[in-house]
CSV table of C-alpha atoms in Angstrom, one decimal:
chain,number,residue,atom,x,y,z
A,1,UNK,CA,-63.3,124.3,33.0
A,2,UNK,CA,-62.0,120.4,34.3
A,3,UNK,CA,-61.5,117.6,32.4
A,4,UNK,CA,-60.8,114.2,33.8
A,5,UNK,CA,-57.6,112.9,35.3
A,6,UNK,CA,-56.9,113.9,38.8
A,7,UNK,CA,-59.6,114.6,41.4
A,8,UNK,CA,-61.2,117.9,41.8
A,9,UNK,CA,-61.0,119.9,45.1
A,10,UNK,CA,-63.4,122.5,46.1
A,11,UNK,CA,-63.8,125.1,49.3
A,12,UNK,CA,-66.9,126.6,49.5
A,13,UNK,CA,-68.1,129.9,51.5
A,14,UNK,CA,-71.4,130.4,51.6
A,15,UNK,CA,-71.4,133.5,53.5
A,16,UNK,CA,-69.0,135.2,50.3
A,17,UNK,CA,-71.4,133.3,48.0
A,18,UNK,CA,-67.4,131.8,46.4
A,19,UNK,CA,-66.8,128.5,45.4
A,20,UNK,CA,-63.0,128.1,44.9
A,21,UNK,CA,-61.7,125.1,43.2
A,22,UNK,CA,-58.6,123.3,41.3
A,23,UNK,CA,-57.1,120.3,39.2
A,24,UNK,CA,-53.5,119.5,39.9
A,25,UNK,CA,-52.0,120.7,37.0
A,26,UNK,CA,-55.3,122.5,35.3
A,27,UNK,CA,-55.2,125.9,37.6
A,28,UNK,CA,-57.1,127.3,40.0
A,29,UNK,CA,-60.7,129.1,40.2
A,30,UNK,CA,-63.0,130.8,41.8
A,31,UNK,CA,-66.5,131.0,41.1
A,32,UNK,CA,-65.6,129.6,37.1
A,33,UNK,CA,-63.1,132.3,36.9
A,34,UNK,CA,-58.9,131.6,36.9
A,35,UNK,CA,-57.3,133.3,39.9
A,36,UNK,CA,-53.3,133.6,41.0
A,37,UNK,CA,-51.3,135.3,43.8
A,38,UNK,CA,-50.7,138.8,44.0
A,39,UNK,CA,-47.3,138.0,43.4
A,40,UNK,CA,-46.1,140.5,46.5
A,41,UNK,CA,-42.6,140.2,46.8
A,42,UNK,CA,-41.9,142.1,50.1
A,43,UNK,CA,-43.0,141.5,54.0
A,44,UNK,CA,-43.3,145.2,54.7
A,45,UNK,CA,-46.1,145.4,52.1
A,46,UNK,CA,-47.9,142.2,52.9
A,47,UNK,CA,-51.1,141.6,54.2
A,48,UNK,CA,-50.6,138.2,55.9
A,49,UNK,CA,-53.4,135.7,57.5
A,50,UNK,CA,-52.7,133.1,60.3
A,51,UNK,CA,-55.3,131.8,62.9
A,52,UNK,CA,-55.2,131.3,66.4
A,53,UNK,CA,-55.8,127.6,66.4
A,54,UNK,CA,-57.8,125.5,69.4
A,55,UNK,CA,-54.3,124.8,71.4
A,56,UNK,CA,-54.3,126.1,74.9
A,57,UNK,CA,-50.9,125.3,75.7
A,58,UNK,CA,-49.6,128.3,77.8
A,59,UNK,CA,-46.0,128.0,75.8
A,60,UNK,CA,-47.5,127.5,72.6
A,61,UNK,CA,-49.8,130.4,72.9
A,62,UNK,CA,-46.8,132.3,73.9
A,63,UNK,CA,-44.7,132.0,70.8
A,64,UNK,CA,-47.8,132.0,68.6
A,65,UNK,CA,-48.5,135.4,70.1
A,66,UNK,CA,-44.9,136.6,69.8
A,67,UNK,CA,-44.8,135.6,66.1
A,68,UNK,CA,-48.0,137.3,65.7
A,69,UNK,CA,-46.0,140.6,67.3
A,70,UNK,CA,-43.6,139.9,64.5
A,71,UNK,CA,-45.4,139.3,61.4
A,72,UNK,CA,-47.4,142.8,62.7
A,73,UNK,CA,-44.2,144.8,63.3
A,74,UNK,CA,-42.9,144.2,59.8
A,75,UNK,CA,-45.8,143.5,57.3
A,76,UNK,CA,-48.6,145.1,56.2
A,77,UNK,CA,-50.8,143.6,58.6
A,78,UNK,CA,-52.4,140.5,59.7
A,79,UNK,CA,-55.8,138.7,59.2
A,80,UNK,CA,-58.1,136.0,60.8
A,81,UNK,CA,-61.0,134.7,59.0
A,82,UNK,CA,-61.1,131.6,61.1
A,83,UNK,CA,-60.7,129.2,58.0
A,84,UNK,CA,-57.3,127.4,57.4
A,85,UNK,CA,-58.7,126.5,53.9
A,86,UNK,CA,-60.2,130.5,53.2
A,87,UNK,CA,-57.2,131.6,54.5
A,88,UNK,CA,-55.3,130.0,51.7
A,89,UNK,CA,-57.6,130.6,49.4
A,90,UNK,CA,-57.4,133.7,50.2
A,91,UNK,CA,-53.7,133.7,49.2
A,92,UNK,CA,-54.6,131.7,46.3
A,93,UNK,CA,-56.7,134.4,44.7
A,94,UNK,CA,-54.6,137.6,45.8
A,95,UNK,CA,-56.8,138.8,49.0
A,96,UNK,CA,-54.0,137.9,51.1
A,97,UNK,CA,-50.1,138.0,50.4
A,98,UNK,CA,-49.5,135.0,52.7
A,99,UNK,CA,-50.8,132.6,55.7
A,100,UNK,CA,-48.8,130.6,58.1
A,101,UNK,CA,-49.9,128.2,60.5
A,102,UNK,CA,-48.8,125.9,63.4
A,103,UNK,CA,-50.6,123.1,64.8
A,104,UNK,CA,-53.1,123.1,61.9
A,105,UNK,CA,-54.8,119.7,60.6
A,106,UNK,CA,-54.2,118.2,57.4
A,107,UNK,CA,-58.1,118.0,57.0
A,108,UNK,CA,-58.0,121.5,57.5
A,109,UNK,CA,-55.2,122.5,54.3
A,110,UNK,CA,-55.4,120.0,51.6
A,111,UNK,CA,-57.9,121.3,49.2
A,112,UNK,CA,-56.5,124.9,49.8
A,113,UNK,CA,-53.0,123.9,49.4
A,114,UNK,CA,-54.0,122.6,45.9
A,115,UNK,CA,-56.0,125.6,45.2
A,116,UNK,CA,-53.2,128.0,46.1
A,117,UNK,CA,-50.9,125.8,44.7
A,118,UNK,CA,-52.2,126.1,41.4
A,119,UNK,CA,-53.0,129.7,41.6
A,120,UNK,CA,-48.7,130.2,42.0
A,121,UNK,CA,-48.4,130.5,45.6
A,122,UNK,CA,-45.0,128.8,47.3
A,123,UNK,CA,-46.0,126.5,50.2
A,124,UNK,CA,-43.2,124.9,52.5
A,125,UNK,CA,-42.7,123.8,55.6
A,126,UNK,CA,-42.1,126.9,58.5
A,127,UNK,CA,-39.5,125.1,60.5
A,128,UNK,CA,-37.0,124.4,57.5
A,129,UNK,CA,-38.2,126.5,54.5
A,130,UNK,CA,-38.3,123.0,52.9
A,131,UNK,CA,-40.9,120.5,51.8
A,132,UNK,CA,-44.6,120.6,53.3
A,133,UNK,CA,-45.1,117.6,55.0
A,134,UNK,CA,-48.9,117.9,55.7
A,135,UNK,CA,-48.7,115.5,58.8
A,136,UNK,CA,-46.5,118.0,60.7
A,137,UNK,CA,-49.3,120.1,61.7
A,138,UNK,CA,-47.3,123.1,60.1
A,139,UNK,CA,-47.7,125.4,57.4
A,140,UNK,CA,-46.6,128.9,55.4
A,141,UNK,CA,-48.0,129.7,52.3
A,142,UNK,CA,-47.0,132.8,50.3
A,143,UNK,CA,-47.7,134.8,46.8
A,144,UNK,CA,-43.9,134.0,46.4
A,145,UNK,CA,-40.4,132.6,47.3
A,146,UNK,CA,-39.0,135.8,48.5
A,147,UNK,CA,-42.1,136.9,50.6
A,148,UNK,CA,-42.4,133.6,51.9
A,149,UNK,CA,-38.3,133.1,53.3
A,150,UNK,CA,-39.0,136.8,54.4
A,151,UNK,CA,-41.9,135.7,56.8
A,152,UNK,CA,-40.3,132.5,57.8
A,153,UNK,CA,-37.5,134.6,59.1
A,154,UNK,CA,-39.9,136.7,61.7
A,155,UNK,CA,-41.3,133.4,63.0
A,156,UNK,CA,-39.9,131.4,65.8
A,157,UNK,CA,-40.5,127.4,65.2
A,158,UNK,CA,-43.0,125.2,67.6
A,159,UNK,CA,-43.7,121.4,67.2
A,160,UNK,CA,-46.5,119.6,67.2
A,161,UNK,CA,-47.1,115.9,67.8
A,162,UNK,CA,-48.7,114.6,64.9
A,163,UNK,CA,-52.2,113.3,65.7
């Protein structure tokens, strides 16, 4: 499946029995098997997962809930599975059309950033729609450019201070 060269990233769920996994440049898998993004193109069709996070800030919890409001009013609908890196492996192998994120660690999104990464998925940062700086304690992740300038437009930017 691998050969050598850059390291090898794995997420594991042992409740869903899946072992996701991925080379940069060498693809993406899941249990052995090559996965890749559904490819959904529009917001109105897409089933999107974000998280809640630990923050308890009353303002914070306020625009994450309003964004949540949002992304329900004109997608699909939206998921929890209370895994930053399921969740975007979840995009990465098609159960999900896209996740997005604020005040997420980078412990918590570099393997599945690879992963979905390398299954096709578009990753930038929320704020901007530009770069992912993984320090930023930001991200959006979708099956593909359109779907994911079409989410960033629903969601209202927050900063985090960088731990």
């Amino acid at each position: 499946m691998f050969r050598g060269g850059s390291p090898l990233v794995i997420v594991y769920t042992i409740i869903q029995e899946k072992l996701y996994s991925a080379k940069k440049g060498q693809g993406a898998y899941c249990n052995s098997e090559e996965i890749s993004v559904s490819g959904q193109t529009e917001l109105k069709k897409a089933l999107v997962f974000s998280e809640f996070g630990s923050h308890r800030d009353p303002k914070k919890l306020e625009i994450k809930f309003g964004n949540m409001y949002n992304i329900i009013m004109k997608s699909h609908g939206i998921r929890a599975q209370g895994s930053a890196a399921l969740d975007l492996c979840g995009v990465a192998c098609g159960q999900a059309d896209a996740f997005v994120e604020y005040g997420i660690h980078v412990w918590d999104i570099a393997a599945g950033i690879l992963i979905a990464t390398e299954a096709g998925a578009t990753v930038m940062d929320p704020n901007n729609g530009g770069k992912l700086d993984m320090m930023n304690r930001r991200i959006l992740c979708a099956s593909s450019r359109s779907l994911a300038h079409q989410l960033r437009s629903q969601i209202k930017s927050q900063e985090f201070i960088p731990d």
